[in-house]
mmCIF file of C-alpha atoms and ligand atoms in Angstrom:
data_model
loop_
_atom_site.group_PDB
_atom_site.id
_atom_site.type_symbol
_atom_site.label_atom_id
_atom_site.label_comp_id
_atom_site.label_asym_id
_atom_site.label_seq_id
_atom_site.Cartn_x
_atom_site.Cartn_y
_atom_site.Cartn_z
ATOM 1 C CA UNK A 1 4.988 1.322 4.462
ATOM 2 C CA UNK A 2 2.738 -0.563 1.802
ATOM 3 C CA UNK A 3 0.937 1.133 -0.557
ATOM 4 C CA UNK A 4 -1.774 1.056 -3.188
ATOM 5 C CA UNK A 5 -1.912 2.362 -6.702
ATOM 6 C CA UNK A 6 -4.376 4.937 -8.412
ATOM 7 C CA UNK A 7 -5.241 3.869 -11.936
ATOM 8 C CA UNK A 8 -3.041 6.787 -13.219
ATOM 9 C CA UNK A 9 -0.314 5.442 -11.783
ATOM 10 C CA UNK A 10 -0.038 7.552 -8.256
ATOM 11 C CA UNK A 11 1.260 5.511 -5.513
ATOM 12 C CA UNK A 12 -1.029 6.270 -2.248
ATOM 13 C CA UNK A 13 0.324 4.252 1.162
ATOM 14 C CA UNK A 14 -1.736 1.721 2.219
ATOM 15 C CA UNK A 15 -2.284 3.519 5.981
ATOM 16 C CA UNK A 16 -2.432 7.441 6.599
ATOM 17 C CA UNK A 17 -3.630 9.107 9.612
ATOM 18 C CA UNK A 18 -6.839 11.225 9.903
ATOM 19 C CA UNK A 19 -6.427 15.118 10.951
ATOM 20 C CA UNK A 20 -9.835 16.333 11.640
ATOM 21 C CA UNK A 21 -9.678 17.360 15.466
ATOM 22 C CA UNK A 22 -5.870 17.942 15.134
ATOM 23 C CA UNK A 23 -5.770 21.461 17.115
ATOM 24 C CA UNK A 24 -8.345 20.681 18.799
ATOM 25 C CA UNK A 25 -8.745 18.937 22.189
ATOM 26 C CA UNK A 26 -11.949 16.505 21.525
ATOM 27 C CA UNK A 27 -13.813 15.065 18.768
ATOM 28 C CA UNK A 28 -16.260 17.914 18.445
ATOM 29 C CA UNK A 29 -15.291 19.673 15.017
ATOM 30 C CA UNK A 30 -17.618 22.731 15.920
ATOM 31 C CA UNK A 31 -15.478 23.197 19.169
ATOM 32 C CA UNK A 32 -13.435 26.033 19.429
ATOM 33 C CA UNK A 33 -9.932 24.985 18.300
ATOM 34 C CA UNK A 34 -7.335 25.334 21.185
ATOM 35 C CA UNK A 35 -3.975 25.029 18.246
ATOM 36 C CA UNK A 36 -2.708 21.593 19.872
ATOM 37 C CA UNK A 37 -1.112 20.234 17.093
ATOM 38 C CA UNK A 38 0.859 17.522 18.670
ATOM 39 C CA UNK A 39 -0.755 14.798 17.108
ATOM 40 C CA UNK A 40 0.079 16.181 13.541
ATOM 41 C CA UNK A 41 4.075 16.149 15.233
ATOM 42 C CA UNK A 42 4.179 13.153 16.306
ATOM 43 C CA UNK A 43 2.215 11.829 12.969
ATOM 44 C CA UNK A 44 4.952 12.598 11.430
ATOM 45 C CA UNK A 45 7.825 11.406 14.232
ATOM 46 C CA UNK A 46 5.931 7.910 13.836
ATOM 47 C CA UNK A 47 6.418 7.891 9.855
ATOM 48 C CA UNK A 48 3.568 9.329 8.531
ATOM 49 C CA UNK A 49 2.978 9.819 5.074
ATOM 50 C CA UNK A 50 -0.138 10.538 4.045
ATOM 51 C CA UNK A 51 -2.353 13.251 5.474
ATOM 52 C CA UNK A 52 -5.969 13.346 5.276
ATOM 53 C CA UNK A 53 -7.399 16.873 5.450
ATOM 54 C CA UNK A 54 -10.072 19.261 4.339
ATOM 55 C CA UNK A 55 -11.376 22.792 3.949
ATOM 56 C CA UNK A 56 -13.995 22.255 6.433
ATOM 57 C CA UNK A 57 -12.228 20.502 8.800
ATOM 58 C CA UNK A 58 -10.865 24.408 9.672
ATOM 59 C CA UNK A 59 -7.094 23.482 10.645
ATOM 60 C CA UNK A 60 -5.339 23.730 7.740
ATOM 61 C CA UNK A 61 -2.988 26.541 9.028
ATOM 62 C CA UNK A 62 -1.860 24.727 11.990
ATOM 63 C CA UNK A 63 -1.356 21.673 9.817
ATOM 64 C CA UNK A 64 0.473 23.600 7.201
ATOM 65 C CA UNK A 65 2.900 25.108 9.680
ATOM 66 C CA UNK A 66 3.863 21.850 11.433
ATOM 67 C CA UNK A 67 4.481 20.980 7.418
ATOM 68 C CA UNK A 68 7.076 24.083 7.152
ATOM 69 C CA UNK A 69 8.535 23.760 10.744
ATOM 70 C CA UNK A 70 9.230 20.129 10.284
ATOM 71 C CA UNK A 71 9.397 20.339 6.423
ATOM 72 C CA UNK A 72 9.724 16.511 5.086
ATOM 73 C CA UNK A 73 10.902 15.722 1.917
ATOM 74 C CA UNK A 74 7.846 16.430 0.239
ATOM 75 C CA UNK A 75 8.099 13.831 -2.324
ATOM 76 C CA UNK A 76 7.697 11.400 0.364
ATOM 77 C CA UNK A 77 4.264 13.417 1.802
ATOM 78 C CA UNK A 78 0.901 12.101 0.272
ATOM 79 C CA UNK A 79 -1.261 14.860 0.830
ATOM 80 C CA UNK A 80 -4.878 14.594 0.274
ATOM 81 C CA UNK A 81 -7.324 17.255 0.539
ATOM 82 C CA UNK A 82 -11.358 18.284 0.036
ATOM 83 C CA UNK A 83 -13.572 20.586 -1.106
ATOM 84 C CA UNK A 84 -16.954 20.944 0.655
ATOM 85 C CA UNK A 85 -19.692 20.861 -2.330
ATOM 86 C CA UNK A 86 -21.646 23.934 -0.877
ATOM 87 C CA UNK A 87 -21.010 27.404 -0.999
ATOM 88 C CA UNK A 88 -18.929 29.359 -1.111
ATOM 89 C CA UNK A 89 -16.850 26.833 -2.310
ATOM 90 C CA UNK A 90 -18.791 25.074 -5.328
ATOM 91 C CA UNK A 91 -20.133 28.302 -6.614
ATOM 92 C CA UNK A 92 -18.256 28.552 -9.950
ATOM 93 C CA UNK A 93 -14.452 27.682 -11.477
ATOM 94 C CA UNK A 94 -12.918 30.950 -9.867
ATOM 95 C CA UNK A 95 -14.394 30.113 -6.466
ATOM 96 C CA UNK A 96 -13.644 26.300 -6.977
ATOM 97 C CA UNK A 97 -9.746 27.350 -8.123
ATOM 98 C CA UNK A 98 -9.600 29.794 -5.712
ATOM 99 C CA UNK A 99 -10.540 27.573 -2.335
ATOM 100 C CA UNK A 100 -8.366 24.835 -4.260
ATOM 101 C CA UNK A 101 -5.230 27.675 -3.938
ATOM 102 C CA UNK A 102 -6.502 28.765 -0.636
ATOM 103 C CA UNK A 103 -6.085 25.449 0.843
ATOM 104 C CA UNK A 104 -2.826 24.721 -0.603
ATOM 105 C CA UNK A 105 -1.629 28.361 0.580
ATOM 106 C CA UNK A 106 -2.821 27.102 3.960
ATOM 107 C CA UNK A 107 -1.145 23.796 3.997
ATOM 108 C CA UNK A 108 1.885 25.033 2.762
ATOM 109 C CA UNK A 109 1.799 23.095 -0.319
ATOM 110 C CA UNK A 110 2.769 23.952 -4.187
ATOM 111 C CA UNK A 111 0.136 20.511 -5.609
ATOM 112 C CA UNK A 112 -2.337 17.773 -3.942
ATOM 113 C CA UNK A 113 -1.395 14.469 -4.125
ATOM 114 C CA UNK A 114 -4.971 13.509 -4.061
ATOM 115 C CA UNK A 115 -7.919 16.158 -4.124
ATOM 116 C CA UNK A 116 -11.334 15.051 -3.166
ATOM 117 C CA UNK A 117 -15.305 16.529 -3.437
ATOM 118 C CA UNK A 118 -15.505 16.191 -0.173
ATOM 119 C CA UNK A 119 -19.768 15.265 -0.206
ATOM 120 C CA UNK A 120 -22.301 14.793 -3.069
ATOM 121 C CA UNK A 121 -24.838 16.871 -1.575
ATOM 122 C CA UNK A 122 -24.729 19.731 0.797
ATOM 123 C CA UNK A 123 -25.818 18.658 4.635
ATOM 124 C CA UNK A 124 -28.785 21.475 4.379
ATOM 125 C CA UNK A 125 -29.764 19.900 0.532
ATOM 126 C CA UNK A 126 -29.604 16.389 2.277
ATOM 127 C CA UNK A 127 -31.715 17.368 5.500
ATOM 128 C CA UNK A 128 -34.305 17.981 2.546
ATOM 129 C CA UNK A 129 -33.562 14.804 1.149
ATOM 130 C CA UNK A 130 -32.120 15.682 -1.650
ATOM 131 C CA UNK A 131 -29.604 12.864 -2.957
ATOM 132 C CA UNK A 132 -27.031 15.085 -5.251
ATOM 133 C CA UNK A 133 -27.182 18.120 -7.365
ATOM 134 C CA UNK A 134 -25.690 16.838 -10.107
ATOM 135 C CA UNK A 135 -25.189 20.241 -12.118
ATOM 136 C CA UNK A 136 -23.069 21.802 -9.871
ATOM 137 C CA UNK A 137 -21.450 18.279 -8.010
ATOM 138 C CA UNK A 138 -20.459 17.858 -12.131
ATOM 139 C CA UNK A 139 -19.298 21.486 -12.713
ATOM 140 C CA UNK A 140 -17.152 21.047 -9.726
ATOM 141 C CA UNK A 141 -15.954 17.689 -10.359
ATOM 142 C CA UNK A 142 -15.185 19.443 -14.001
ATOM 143 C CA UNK A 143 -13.157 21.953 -12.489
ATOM 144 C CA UNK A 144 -11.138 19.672 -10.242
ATOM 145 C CA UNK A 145 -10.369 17.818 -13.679
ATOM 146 C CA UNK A 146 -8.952 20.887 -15.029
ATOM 147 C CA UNK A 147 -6.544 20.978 -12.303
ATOM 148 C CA UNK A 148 -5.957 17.938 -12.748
ATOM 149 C CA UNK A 149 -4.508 18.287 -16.313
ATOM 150 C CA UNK A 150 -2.562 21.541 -15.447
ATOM 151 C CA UNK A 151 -0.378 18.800 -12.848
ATOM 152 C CA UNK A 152 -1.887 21.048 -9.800
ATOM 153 C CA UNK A 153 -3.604 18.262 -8.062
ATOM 154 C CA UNK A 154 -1.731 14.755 -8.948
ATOM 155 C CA UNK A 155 -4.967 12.611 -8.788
ATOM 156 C CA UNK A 156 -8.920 13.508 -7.846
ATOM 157 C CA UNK A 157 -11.866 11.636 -6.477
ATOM 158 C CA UNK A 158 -15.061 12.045 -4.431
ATOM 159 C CA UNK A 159 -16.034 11.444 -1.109
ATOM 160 C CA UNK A 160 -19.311 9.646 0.388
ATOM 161 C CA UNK A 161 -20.708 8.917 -2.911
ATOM 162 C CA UNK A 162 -23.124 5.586 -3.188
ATOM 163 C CA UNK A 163 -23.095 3.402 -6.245
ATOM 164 C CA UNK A 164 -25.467 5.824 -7.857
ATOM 165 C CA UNK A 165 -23.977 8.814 -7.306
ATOM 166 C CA UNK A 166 -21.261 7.397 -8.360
ATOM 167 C CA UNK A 167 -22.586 6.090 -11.685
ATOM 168 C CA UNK A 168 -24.717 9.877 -12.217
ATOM 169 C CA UNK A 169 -21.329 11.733 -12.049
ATOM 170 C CA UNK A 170 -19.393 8.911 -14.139
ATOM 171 C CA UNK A 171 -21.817 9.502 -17.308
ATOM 172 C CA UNK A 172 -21.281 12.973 -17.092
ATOM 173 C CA UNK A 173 -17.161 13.480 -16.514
ATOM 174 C CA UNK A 174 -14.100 12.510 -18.175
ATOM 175 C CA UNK A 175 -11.911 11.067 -15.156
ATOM 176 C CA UNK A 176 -13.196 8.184 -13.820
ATOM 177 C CA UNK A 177 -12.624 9.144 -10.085
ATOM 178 C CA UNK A 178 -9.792 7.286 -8.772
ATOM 179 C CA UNK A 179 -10.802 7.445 -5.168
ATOM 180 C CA UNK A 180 -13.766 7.257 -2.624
ATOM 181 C CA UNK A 181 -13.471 8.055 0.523
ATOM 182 C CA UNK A 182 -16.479 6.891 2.912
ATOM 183 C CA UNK A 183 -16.646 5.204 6.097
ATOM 184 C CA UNK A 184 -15.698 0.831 6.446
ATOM 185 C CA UNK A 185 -15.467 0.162 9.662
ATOM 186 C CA UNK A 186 -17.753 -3.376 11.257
ATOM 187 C CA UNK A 187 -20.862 -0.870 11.825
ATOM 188 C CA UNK A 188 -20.864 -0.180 8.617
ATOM 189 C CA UNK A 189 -18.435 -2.238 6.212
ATOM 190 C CA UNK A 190 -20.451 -1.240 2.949
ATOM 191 C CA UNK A 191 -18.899 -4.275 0.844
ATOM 192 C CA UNK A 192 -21.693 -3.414 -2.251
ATOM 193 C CA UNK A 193 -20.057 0.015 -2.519
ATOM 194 C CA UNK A 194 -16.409 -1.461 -2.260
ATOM 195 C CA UNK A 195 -16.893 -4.213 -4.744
ATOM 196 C CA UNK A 196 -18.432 -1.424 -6.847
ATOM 197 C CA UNK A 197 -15.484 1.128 -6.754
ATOM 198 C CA UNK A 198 -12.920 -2.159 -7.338
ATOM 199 C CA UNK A 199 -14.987 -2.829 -10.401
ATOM 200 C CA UNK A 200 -14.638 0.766 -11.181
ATOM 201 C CA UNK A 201 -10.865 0.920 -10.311
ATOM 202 C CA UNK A 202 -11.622 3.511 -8.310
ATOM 203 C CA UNK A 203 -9.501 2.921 -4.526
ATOM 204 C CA UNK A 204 -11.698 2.792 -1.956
ATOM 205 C CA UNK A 205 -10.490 4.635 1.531
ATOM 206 C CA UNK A 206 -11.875 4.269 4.122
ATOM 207 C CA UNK A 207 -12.550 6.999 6.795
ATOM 208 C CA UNK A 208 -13.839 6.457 10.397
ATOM 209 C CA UNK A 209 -12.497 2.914 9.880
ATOM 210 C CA UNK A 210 -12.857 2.196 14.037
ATOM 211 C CA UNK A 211 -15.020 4.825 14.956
ATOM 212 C CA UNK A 212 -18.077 3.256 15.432
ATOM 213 C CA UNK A 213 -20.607 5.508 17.355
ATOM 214 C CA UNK A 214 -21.004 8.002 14.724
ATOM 215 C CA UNK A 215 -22.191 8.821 11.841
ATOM 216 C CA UNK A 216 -25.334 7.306 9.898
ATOM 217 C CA UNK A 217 -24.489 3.143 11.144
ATOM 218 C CA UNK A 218 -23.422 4.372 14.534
ATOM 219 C CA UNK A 219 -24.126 1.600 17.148
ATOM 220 C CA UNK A 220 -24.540 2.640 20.860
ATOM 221 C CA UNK A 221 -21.173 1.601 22.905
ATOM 222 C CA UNK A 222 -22.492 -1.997 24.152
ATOM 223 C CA UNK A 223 -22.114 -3.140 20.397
ATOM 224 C CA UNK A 224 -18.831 -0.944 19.541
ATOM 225 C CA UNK A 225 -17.602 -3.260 22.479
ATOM 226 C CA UNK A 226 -18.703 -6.396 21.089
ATOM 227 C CA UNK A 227 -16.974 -5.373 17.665
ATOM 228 C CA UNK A 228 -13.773 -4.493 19.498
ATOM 229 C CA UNK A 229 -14.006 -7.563 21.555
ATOM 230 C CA UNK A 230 -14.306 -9.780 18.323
ATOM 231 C CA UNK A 231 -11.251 -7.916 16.858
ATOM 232 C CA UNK A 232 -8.992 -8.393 20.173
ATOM 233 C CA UNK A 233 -9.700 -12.005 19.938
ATOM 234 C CA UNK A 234 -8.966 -12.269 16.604
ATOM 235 C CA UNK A 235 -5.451 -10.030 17.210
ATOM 236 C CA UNK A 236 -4.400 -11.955 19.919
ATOM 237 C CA UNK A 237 -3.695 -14.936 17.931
ATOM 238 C CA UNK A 238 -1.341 -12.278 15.926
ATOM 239 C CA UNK A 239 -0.360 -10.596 19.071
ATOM 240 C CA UNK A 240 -1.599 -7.221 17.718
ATOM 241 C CA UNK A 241 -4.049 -5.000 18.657
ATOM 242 C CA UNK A 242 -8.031 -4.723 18.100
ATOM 243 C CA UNK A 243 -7.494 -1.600 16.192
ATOM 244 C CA UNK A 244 -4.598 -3.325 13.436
ATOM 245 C CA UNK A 245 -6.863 -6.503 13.086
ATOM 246 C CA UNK A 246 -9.291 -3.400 11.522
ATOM 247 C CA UNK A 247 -6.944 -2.098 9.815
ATOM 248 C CA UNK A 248 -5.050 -5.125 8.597
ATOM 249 C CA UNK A 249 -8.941 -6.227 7.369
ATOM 250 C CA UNK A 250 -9.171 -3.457 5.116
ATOM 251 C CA UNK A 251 -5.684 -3.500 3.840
ATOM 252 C CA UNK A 252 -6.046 -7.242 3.325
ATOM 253 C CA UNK A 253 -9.438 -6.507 0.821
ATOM 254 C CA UNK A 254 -7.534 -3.383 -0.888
ATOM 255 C CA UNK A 255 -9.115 -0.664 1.291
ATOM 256 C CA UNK A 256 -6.756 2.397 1.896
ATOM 257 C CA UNK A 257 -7.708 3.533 6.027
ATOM 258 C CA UNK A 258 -7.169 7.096 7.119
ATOM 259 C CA UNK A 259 -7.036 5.958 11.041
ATOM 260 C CA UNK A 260 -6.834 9.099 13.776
ATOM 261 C CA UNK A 261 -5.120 9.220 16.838
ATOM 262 C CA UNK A 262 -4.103 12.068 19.416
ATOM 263 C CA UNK A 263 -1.742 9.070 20.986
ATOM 264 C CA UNK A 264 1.566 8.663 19.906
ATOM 265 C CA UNK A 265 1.644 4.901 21.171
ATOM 266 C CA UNK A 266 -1.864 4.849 18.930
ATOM 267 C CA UNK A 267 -0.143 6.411 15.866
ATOM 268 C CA UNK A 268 2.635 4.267 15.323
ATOM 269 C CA UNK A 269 0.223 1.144 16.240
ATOM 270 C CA UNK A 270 -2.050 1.686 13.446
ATOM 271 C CA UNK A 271 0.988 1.735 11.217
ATOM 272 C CA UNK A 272 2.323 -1.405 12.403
ATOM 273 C CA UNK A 273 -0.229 -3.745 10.324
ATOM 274 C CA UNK A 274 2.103 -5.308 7.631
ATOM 275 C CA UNK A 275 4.573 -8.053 9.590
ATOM 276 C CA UNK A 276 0.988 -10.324 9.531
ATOM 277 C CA UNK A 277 -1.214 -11.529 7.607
ATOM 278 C CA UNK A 278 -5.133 -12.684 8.825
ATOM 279 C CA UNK A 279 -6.245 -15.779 7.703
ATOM 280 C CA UNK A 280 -9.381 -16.572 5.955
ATOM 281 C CA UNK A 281 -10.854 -17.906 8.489
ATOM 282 C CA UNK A 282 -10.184 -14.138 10.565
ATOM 283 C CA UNK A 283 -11.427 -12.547 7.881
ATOM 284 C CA UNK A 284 -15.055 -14.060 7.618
ATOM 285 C CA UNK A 285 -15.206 -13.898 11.333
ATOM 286 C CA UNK A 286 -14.537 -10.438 11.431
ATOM 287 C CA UNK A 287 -17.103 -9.260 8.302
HETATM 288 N N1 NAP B 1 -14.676 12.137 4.268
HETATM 289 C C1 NAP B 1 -15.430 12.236 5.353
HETATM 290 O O1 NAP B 1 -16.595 12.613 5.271
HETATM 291 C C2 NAP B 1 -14.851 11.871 6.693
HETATM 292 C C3 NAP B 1 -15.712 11.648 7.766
HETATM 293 C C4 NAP B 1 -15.152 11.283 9.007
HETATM 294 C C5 NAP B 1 -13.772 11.170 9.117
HETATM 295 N N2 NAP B 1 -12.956 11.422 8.052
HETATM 296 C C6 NAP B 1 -11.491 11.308 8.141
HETATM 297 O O2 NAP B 1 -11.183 10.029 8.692
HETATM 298 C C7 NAP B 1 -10.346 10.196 9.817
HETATM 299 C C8 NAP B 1 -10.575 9.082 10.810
HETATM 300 O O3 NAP B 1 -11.916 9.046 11.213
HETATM 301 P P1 NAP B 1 -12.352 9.268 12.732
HETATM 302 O O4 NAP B 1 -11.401 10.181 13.367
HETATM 303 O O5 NAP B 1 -13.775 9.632 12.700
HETATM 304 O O6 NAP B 1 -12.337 7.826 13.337
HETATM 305 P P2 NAP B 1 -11.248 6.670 13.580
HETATM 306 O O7 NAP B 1 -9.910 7.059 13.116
HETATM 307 O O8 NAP B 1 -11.858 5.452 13.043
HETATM 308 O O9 NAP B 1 -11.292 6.559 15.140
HETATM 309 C C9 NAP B 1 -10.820 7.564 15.937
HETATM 310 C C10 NAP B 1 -10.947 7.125 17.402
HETATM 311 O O10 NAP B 1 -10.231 5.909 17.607
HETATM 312 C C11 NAP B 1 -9.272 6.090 18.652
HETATM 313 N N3 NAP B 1 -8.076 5.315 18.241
HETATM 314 C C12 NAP B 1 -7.278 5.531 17.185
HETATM 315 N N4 NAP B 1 -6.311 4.591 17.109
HETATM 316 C C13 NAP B 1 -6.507 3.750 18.155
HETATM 317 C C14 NAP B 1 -5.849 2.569 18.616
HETATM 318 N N5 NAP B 1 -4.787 2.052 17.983
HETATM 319 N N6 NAP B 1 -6.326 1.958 19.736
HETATM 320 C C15 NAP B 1 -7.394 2.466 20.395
HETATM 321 N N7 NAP B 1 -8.078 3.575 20.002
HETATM 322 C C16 NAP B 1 -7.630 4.206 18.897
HETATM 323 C C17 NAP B 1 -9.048 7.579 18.750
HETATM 324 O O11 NAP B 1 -8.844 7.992 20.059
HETATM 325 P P3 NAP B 1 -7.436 8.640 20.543
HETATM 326 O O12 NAP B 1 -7.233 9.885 19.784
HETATM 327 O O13 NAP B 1 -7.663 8.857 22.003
HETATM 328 O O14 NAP B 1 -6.407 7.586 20.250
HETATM 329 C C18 NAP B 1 -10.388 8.156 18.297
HETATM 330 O O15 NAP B 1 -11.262 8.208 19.401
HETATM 331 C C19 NAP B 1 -10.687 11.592 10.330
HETATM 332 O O16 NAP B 1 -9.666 12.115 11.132
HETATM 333 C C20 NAP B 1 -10.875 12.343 9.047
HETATM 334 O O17 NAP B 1 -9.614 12.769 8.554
HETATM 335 C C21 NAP B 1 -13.490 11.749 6.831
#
């Protein structure tokens, strides 16, 4: 494993693995969860470290008990969770503290390696347009920093904030966030925002880094094939995969990638990225 380092100091590994549809069968997060958590097993036969999960993603029970059945040596987990920014959540410091200890409760977990606001707007708030309420995304962020200095959560961040969210919440708070999460994948590599959070040494992960038909860039599957296409051309000078040329790409420009797999074969894959390195050549051909 490679890894990164918060400005505080917290080492984060390079590559984690996504958990949203873990207990679940399919992609569909509003599907009713079946409690199939093989993937998070085998995550962590293949040498897993760092888990992304949330609140909303509604499986951090299942998650939490594969923790306590398999029960790693916890100073070797990186665990990194979120906090929607709606309610009930965001409401005030005792709800914020209290979903915070919820979650942890859940996960079977005394601290947060790395504890994210998991939106900067609500998705009702943005239906309306709306880009960020910034008196209660600040009051939240404000509590999270409290946690922060009490040693509960180890390092926090934001999710899916833009340059000028970014900047709005960075006037306003102490703790320059040392993460954000949003999605980098060749849909939708958002370089302005990356070069931003560098600047800002805040580590950019990135989420949904080869998932390519969803989300606000999605491209209909004739493209996602084209993109994969590109990348298996690229890998087979390397003799790796489409999916590590992606990954290897974002490790190569500093980007942390929370890849998800259901496939053991998939798993340990996307962790087998650092035995090469892409050229620059590769790497313009693949932005
Ligand atoms: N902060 C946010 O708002 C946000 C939003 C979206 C996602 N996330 C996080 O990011 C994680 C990853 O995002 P994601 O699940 O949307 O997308 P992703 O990890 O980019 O892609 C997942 C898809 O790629 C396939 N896949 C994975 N590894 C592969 C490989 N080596 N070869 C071929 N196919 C492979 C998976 O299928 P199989 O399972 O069949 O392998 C799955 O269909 C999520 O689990 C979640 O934790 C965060």
């Amino acid at each position: 494993m490679e890894y990164f380092e918060l400005y505080n100091g917290v080492r984060i590994p390079a590559v984690g693995t996504g958990t949203n549809t873990f207990g679940r069968d399919d992609e569909d997060l509003k599907s009713v969860p079946t409690g199939n958590f093989k993937p998070m097993y085998t995550a962590l036969e293949a040498g897993y470290e760092l888990f992304d999960t949330a609140i909303s993603y509604g499986n951090e029970e299942g998650i939490g008990e594969c923790l306590k059945t398999v029960a790693p040596d916890r100073s070797k987990l990186f665990i990194l969770g979120k906090i929607p920014n709606r309610a009930p959540y965001n409401c005030d410091r005792d709800s914020i503290r209290k979903s915070v200890g919820d979650s942890m409760k859940n996960l079977n977990i005394e601290y947060f390696d790395l504890f994210l606001i998991h939106q900067p707007v609500d998705y009702k708030a943005a239906a309306e347009g709306k880009s960020m309420d910034v008196e209660t995304t600040v009051n939240l962020y404000r509590a999270l920093e409290e946690l922060y200095r009490e040693g509960v959560l180890r390092a926090i961040g934001v999710a899916n904030f833009n340059e000028d969210q970014l900047t709005v919440l960075m006037n306003e708070v102490e703790t320059v966030p040392m993460a954000n999460q949003f999605r980098s994948n060749p849909a939708a590599r958002n370089r302005p925002l990356v070069e931003f959070c560098k600047e800002n040494k805040i580590l950019p992960i990135a989420h949904s880094p080869m998932n390519f038909t969803a989300g606000a860039f999605r491209v209909d599957e004739v493209k996602a094939a084209d993109y994969r296409k590109i990348a298996g051309m690229v890998g087979s000078r390397y003799g790796k995969s489409w999916a590590q040329v992606l990954l290897r790409y974002n490790y190569q420009l500093g980007i942390c990638s929370i890849p998800k797999s259901h496939i053991y074969e998939f798993q340990k894959q996307n962790l087998d990225i650092f035995d090469f390195e892409l050229s620059r050549g590769d790497m313009e051909c693949l932005y």
